[in-house]
Coordinates of C-alpha atoms and ligand atoms in Angstrom, one line a residue:
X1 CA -29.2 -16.0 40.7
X2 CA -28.0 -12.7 41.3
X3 CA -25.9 -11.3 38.3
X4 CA -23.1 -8.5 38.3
X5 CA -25.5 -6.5 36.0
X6 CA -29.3 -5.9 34.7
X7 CA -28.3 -5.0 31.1
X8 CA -25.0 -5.9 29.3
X9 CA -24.9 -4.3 26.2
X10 CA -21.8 -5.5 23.5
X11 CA -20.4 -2.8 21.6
X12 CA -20.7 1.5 22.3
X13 CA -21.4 2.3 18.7
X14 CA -24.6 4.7 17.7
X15 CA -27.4 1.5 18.8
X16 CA -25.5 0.5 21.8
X17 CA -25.1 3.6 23.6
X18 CA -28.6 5.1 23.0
X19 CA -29.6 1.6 24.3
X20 CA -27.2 1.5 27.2
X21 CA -28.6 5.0 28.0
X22 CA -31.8 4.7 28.3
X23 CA -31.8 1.4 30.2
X24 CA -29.5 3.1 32.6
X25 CA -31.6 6.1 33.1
X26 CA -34.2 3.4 34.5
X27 CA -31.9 2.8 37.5
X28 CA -31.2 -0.9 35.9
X29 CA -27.6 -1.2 36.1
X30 CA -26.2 -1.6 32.8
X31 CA -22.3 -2.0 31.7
X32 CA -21.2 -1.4 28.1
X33 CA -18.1 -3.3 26.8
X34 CA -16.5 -1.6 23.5
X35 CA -13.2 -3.3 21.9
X36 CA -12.5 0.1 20.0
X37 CA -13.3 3.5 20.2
X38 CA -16.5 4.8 21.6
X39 CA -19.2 5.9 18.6
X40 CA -18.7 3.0 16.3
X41 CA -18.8 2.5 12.6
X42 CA -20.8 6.0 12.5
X43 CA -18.7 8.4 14.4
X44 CA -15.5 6.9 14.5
X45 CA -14.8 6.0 10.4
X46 CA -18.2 6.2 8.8
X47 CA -21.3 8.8 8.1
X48 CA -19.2 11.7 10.4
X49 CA -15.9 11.2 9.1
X50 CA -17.4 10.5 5.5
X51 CA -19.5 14.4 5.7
X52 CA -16.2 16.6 6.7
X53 CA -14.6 14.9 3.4
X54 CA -17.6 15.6 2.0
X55 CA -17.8 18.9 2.8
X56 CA -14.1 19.6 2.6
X57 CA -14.0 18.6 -1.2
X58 CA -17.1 20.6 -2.4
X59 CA -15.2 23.4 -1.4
X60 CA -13.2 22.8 -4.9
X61 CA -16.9 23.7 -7.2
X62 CA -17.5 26.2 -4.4
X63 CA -14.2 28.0 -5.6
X64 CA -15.6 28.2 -9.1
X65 CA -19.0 29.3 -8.3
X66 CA -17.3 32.1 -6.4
X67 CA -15.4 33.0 -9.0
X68 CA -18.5 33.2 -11.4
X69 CA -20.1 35.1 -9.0
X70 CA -17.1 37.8 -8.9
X71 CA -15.6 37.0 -6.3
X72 CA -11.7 37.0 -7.3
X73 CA -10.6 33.8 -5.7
X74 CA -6.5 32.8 -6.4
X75 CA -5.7 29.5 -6.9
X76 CA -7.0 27.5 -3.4
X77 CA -5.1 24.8 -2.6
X78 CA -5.9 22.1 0.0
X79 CA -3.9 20.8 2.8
X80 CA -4.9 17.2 3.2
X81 CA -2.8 16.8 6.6
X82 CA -4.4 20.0 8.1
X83 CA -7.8 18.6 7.4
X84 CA -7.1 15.2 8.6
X85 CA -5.5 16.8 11.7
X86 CA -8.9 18.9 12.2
X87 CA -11.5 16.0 11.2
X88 CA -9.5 13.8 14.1
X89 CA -9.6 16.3 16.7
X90 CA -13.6 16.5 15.9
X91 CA -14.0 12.5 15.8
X92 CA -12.0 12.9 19.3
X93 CA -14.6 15.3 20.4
X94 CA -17.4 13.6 19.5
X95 CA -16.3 10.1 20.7
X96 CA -16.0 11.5 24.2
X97 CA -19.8 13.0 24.3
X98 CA -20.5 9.1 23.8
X99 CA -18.6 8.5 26.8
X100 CA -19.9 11.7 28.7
X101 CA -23.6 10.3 28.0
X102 CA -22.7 6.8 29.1
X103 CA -21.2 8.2 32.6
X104 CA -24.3 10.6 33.0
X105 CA -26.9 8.3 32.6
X106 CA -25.2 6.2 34.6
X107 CA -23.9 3.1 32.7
X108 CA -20.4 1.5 32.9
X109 CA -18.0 2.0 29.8
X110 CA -15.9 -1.2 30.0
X111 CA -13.1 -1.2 27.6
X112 CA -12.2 -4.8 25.4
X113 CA -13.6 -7.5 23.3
X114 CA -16.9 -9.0 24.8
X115 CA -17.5 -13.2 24.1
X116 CA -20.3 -15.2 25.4
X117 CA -19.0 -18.2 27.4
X118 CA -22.2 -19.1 28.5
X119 CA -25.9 -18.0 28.1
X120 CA -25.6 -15.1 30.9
X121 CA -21.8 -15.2 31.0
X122 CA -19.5 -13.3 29.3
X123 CA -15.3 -12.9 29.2
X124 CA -14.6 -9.4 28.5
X125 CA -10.7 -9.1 27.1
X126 CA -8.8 -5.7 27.2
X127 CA -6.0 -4.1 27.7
X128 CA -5.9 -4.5 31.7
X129 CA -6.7 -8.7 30.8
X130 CA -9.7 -10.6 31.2
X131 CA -12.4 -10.5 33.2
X132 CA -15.7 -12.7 33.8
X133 CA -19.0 -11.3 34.0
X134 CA -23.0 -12.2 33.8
X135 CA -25.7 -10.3 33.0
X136 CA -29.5 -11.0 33.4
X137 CA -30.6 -9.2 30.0
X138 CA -27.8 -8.8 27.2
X139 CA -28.2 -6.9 24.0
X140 CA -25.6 -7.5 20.7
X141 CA -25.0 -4.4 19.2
X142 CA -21.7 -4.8 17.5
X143 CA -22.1 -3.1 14.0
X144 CA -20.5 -4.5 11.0
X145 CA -17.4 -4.0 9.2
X146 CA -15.8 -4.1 6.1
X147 CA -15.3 -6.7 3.3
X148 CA -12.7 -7.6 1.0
X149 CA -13.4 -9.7 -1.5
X150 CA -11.1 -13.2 -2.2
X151 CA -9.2 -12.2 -5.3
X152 CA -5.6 -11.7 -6.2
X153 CA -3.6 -8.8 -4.8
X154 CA -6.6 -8.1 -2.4
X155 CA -4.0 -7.2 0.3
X156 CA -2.6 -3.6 -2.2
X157 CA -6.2 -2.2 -1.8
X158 CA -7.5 -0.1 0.7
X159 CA -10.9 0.3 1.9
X160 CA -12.9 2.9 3.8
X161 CA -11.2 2.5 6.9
X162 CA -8.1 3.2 5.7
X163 CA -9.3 5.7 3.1
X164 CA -10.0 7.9 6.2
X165 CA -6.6 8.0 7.3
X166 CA -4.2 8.1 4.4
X167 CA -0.9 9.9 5.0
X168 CA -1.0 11.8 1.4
X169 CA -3.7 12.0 -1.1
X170 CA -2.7 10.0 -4.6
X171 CA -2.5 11.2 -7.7
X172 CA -5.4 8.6 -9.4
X173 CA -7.2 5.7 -7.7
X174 CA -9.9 3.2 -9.0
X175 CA -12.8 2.4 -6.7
X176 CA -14.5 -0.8 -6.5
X177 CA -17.9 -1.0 -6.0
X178 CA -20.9 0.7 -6.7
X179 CA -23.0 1.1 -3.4
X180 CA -23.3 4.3 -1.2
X181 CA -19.8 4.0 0.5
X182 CA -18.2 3.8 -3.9
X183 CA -20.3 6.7 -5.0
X184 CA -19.5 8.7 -2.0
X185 CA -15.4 8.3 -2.0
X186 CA -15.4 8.5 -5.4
X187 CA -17.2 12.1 -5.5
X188 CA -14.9 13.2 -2.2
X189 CA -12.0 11.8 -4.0
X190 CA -12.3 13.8 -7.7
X191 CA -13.5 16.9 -5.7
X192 CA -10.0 16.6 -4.0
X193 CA -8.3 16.7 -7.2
X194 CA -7.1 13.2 -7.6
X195 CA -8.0 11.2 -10.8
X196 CA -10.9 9.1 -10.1
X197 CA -12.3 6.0 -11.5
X198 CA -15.0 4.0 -10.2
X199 CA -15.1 0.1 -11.9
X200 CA -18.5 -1.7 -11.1
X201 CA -19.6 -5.1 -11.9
X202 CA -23.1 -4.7 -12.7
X203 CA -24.7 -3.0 -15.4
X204 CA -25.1 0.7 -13.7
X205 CA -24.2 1.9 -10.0
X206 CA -26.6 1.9 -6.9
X207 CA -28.4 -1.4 -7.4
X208 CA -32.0 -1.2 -5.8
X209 CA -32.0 2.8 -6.5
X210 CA -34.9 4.3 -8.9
X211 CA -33.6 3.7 -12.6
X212 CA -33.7 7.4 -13.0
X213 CA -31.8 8.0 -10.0
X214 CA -29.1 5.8 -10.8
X215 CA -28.7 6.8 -14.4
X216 CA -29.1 10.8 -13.6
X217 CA -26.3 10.2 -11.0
X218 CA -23.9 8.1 -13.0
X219 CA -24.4 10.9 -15.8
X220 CA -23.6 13.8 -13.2
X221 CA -20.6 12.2 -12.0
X222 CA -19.5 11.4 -15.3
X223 CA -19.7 15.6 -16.2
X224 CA -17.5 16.1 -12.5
X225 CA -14.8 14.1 -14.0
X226 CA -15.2 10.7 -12.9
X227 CA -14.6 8.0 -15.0
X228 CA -17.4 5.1 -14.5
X229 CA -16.5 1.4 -16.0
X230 CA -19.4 -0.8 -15.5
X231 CA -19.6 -4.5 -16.1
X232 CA -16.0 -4.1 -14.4
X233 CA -15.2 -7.2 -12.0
X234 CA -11.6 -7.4 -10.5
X235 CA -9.8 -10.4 -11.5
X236 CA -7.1 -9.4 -10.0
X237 CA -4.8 -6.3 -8.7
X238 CA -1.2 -6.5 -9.8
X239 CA 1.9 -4.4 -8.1
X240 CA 4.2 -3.6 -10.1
X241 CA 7.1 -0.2 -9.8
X242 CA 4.6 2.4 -10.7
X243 CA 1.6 1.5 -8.8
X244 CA -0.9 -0.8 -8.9
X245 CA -2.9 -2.1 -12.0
X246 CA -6.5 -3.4 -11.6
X247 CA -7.2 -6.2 -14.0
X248 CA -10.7 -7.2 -15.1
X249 CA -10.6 -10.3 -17.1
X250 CA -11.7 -9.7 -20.7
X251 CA -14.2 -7.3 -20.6
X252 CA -11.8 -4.3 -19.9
X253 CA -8.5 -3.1 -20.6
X254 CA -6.3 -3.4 -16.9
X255 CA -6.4 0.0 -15.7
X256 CA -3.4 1.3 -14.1
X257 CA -4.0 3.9 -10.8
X258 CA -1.9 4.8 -7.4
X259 CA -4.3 3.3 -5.4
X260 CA -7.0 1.0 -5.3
X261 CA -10.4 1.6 -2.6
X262 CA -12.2 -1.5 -2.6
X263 CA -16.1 -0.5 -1.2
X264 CA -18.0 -4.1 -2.1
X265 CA -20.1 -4.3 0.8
X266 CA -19.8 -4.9 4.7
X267 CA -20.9 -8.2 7.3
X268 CA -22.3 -8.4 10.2
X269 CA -19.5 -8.3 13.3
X270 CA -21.1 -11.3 14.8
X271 CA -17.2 -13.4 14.4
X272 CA -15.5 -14.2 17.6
X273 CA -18.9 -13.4 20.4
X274 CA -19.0 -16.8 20.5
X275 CA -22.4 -17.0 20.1
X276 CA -22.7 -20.8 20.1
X277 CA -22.4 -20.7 23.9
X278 CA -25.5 -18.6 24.0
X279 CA -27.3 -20.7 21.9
X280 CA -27.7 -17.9 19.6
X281 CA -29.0 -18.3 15.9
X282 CA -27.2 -16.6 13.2
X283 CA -28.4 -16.2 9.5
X284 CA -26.1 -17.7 6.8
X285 CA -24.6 -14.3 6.7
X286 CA -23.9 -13.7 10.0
X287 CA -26.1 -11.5 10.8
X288 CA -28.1 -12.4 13.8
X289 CA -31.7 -13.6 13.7
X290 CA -34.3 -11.5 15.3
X291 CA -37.8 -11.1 15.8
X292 CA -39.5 -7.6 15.3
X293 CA -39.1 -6.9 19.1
X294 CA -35.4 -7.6 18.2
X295 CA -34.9 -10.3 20.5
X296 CA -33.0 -13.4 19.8
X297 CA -34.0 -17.1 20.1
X298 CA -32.5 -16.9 23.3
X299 CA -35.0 -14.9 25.3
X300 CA -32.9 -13.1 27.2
X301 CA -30.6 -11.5 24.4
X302 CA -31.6 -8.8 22.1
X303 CA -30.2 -7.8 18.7
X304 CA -30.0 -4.2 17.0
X305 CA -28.4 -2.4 14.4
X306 CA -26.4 -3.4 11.4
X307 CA -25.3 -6.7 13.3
X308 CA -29.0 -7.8 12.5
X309 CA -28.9 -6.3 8.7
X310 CA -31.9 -5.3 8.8
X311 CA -31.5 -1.6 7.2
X312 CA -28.0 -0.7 8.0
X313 CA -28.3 3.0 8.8
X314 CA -27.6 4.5 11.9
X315 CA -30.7 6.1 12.8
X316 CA -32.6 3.2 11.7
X317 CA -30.1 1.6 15.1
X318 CA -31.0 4.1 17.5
X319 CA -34.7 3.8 16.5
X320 CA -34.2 0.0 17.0
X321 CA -32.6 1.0 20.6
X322 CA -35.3 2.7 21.7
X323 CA -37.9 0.1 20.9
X324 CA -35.4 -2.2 23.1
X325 CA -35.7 -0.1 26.1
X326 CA -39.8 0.4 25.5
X327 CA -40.1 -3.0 25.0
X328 CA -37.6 -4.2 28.1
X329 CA -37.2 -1.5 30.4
X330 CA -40.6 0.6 30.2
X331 CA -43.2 -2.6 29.3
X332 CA -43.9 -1.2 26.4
X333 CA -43.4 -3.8 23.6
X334 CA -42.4 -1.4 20.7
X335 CA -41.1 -2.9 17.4
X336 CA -39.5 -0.3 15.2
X337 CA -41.1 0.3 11.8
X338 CA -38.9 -0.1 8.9
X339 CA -41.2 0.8 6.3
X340 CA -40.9 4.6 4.6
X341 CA -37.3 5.2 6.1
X342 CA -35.3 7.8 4.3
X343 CA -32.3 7.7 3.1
X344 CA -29.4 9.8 2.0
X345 CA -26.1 9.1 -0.8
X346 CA -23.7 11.7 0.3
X347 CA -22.1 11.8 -3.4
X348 CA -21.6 14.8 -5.5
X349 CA -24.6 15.4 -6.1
X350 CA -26.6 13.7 -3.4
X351 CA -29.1 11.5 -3.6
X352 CA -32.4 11.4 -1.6
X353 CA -34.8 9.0 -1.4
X354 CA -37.9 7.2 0.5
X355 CA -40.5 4.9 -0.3
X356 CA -39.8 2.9 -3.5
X357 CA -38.7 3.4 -6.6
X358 CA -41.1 3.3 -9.9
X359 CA -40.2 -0.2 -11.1
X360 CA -41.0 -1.7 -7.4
X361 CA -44.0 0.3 -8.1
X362 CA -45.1 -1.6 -10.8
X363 CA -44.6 -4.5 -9.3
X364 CA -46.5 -4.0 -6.0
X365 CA -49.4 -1.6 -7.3
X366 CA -49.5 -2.0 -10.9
X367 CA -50.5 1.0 -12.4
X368 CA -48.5 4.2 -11.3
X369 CA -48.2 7.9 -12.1
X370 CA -44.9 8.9 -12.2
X371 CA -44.1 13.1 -12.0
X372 CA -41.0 14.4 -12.9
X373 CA -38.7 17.3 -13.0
X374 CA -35.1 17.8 -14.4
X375 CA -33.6 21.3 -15.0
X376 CA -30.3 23.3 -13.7
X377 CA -31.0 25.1 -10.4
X378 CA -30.6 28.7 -10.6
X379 CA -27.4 28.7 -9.0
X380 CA -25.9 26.7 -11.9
X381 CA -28.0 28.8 -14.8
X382 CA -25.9 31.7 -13.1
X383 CA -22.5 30.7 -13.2
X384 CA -23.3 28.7 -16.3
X385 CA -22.7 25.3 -15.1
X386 CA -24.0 22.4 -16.7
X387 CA -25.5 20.5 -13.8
X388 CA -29.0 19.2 -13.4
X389 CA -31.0 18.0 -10.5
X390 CA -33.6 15.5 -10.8
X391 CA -36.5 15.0 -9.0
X392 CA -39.1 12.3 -9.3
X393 CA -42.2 11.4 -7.6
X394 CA -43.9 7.7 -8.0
X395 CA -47.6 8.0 -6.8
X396 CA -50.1 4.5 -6.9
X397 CA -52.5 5.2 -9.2
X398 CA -55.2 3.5 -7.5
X399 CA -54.9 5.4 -3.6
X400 CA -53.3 8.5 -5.5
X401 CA -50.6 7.9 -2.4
X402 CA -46.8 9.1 -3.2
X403 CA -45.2 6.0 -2.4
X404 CA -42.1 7.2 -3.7
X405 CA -39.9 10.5 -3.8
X406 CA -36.5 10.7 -5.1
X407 CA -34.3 13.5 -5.6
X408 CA -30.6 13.9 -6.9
X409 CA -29.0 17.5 -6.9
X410 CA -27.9 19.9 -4.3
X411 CA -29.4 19.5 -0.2
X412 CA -31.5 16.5 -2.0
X413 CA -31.0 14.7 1.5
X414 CA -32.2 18.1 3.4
X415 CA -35.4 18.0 0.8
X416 CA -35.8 13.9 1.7
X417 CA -35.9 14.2 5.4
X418 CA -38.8 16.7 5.4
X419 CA -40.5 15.0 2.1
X420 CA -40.7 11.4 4.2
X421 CA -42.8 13.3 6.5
X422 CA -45.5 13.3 4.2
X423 CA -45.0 10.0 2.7
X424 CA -44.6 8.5 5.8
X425 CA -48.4 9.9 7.1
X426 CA -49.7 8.4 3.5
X427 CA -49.9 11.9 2.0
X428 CA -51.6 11.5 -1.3
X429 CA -50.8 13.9 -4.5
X430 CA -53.4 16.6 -4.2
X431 CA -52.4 16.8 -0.6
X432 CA -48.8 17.3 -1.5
X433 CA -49.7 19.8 -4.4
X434 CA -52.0 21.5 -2.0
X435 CA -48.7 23.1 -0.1
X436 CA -48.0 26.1 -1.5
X437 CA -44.7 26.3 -3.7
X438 CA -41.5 28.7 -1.6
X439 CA -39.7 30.7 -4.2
X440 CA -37.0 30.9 -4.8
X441 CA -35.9 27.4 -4.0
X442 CA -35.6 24.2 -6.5
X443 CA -37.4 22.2 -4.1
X444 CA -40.7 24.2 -4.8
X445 CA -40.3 22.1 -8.1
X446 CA -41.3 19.5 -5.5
X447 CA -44.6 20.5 -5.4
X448 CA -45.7 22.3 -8.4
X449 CA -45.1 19.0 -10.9
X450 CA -48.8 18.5 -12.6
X451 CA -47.9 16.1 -15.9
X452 CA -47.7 12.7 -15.5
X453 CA -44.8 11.8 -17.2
X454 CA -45.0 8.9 -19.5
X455 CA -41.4 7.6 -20.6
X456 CA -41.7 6.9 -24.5
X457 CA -40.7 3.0 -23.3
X458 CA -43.3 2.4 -20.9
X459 CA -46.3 4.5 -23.0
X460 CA -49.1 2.1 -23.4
X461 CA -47.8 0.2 -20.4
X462 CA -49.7 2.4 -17.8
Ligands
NDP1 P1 -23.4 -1.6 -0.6 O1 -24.0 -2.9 -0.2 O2 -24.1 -0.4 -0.6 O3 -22.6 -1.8 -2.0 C1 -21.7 -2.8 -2.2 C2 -21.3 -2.7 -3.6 O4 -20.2 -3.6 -3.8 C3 -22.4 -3.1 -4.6 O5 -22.2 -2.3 -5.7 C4 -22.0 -4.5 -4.9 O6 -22.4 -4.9 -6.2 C5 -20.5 -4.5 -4.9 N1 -20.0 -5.8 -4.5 C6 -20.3 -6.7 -3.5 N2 -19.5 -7.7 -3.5 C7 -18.7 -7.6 -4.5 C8 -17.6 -8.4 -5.0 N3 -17.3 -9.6 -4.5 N4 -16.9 -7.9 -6.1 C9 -17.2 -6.8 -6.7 N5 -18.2 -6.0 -6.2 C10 -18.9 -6.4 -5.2 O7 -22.1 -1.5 0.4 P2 -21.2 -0.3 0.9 O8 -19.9 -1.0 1.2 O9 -21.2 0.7 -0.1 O10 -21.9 0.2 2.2 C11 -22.3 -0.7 3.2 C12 -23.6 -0.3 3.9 O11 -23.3 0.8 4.7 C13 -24.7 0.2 2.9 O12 -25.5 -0.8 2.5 C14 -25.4 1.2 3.8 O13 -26.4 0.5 4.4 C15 -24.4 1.7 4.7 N6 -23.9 3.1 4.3 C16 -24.8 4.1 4.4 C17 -24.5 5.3 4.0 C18 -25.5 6.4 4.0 O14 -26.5 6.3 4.7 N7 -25.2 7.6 3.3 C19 -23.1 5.6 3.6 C20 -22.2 4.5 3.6 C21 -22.7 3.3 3.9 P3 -23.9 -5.5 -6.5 O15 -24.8 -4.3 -6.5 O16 -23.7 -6.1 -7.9 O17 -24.2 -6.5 -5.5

């Protein structure tokens, strides 16, 4: 049978056109349908939106560091519709090099909601209607989005989505959750002035992060203002003339704010492809199974990206991509590696991390020797600030391998990316102290830590 296209490739976020690209660049003829913008979760309201807030609110410690460094700064004050204005423009600008790329390599930008309606058919629906298509190969990139949870007054919170686009900045607002996407509103949010609370349900934020990590970050936080509730689970969210009121059963007093972020998680977009009509196996979740090729049961249709929850970061998608077009494209059967990938919590500070943290340690190598640093960089000795960084390595006793690395303080995810380098090539300790310390700099602390460190709880232990 002779099909309209080689590749098909369902949704033009940061997997699907890296995919789309390279397949096209082949000479395979490859058509890309996208129901929203071009550049998905990541460009359009995710990691590049999330950064400019990022970056706009440090701006409000930058103003005091000036001033402790003489500069004679008069009150700043921020323009929240002038930013917004500019980060939109930039979003714009960015969306259409996605659709540049796309044209260039030679791959069709189709614009609407892709279904399956049969294992190489598809219906694609947009704005001009509906049209039918098939495709030989097809590849699900679709992302994920975001999740509210079932409880009362659900519908007066916002979430990231809209947290990117609010007309005015409140006065207060509580933020649910406590992963990367809580954390990282909640430090834009207090750095833009408004009164921030973040209410989690477990016992400390950033489940699955190195205990040190988590508790050195909470701390940090807590000395930037933010208010941190833990054991904090929404019963409800009431609406009443002054605001809202978030309401946590017994364990906390309601706590009344302007507005109310909920960040609990995201699922795969895997709803409405139809998938069934492919005879395409989901997880429970929704998620889509794959192998470690990232094809599907069906094998004609491949999986990648956060629609597969395997790691749900972008580069981890475009790496998945690229493995796609080795593996389909250039007979090279590539599976990406998702061992030793870095990552990065854009809060205030940030957060960097790869490998695992010391009580996964424990468990998979026993004994470990755990380094570790924490002092105020000499920035913040200078202007007489209070903050620390902390920086940690885990290294297996047994291989003397760092199979951890974690840092929290300033350009911590700058440090990371270079530090996975290492950790990635199995660099062991007295190969990492080997490298000669760069003064002055706080990540030369990196590389000049020589005690174990023995907490007083797990002494005797190790
Ligand atoms: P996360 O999975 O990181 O965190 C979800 C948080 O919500 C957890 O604290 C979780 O608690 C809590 N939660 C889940 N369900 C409920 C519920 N029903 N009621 C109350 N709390 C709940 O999700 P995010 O939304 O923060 O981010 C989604 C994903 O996006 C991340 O996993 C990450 O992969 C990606 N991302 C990456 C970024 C980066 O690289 N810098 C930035 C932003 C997002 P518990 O821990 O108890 O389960």
């Amino acid at each position: 049978m002779a099909y309209d296209y080689d590749l098909f490739v369902i949704g033009a976020g940061s997997g699907g056109v890296r995919a789309a690209r390279l397949a096209a660049m082949t000479g395979a003829r490859v058509a890309v349908a996208e129901a929203d913008r071009v550049g998905g979760t990541c460009v359009i309201r995710g990691c590049v939106p999330k950064k400019f807030m990022v970056y706009a609110s440090e701006f409000s410690h930058g103003f005091e560091d000036a001033r402790a460094f003489g500069w004679n700064v008069p009150a700043a004050t921020f323009d929240w519709v002038k930013f917004l204005a500019r980060k939109d423009d930039e979003i714009a600008r960015l969306s259409g090099i996605y659709t540049t790329n796309l044209n260039k390599a030679g791959a069709l930008l189709m614009h609407g909601f892709a279904a399956f309606t049969g294992p190489h058919t598809l219906k694609v629906s947009g704005p001009d209607g509906s049209k039918e298509i098939t495709a030989d190969k097809i590849l699900i990139a679709t992302g994920g989005h975001v999740h509210r949870p079932d409880i009362d007054g659900i519908e007066h919170a916002i979430t990231s989505d809209e947290a990117f686009h609010l007309r005015t900045l409140p006065k207060s607002i509580l933020i649910a959750g406590g992963g990367y996407i809580a954390v990282e509103f909640a430090g834009i949010f207090a750095g833009l002035g408004v009164e921030t609370t973040l209410a989690y349900r477990g016992d400390n934020i950033l489940r699955g992060f190195d205990d040190d990590v988590r508790t050195h970050l909470a701390g940090e936080m807590e000395k930037r203002g933010i208010r941190i509730i833990l054991g904090a689970a929404h019963a409800k969210i009431e609406k009443t003339d002054k605001g809202l009121v978030s309401h946590f059963g017994d364990s906390h007093p309601p706590c009344p704010t302007e507005t109310v972020m909920f960040a609990t998680g995201r699922r795969a977009s895997s709803g409405g492809l139809n998938l069934k009509a492919a005879g395409v196996k989901e997880n429970p979740d929704g998620t889509v199974c794959v192998d470690k090729f990232s094809q599907t049961n069906a094998p004609h249709i491949w999986a990648i990206g956060d629609v597969t929850g395997r790691l749900n970061l972008t580069p981890v998608a475009i790496r998945e991509a690229v493995a796609f077009a080795d593996t389909v494209f250039h007979d090279k059967p590539t599976a990406f590696d998702h061992a030793l990938v870095p990552t990065a919590v854009f809060s205030q500070p940030p957060v960097g991390t790869v490998g695992v943290s010391e009580a996964t340690a424990r468990h998979l190598y026993g004994k470990v020797d755990i380094y570790r640093a924490k002092f105020r960089p000499m920035k913040v000795t200078f202007t007489g600030g209070r903050d620390q960084t902390l920086m940690k390595l885990v290294v297996e006793e047994k291989t003397q391998k760092l199979v951890g690395v974690h840092i929290v303080g300033p350009d911590a995810p700058e440090m990371i990316q270079l530090a996975a380098v290492a950790v990635k090539m199995g660099c062991t300790k007295a190969q990492w102290d080997d490298t000669c310390a760069l003064h002055p700099t706080a990540a030369e602390e990196l590389v000049t830590m020589r005690e174990k460190y023995v907490p007083n709880e797990v002494a005797g232990r190790n």
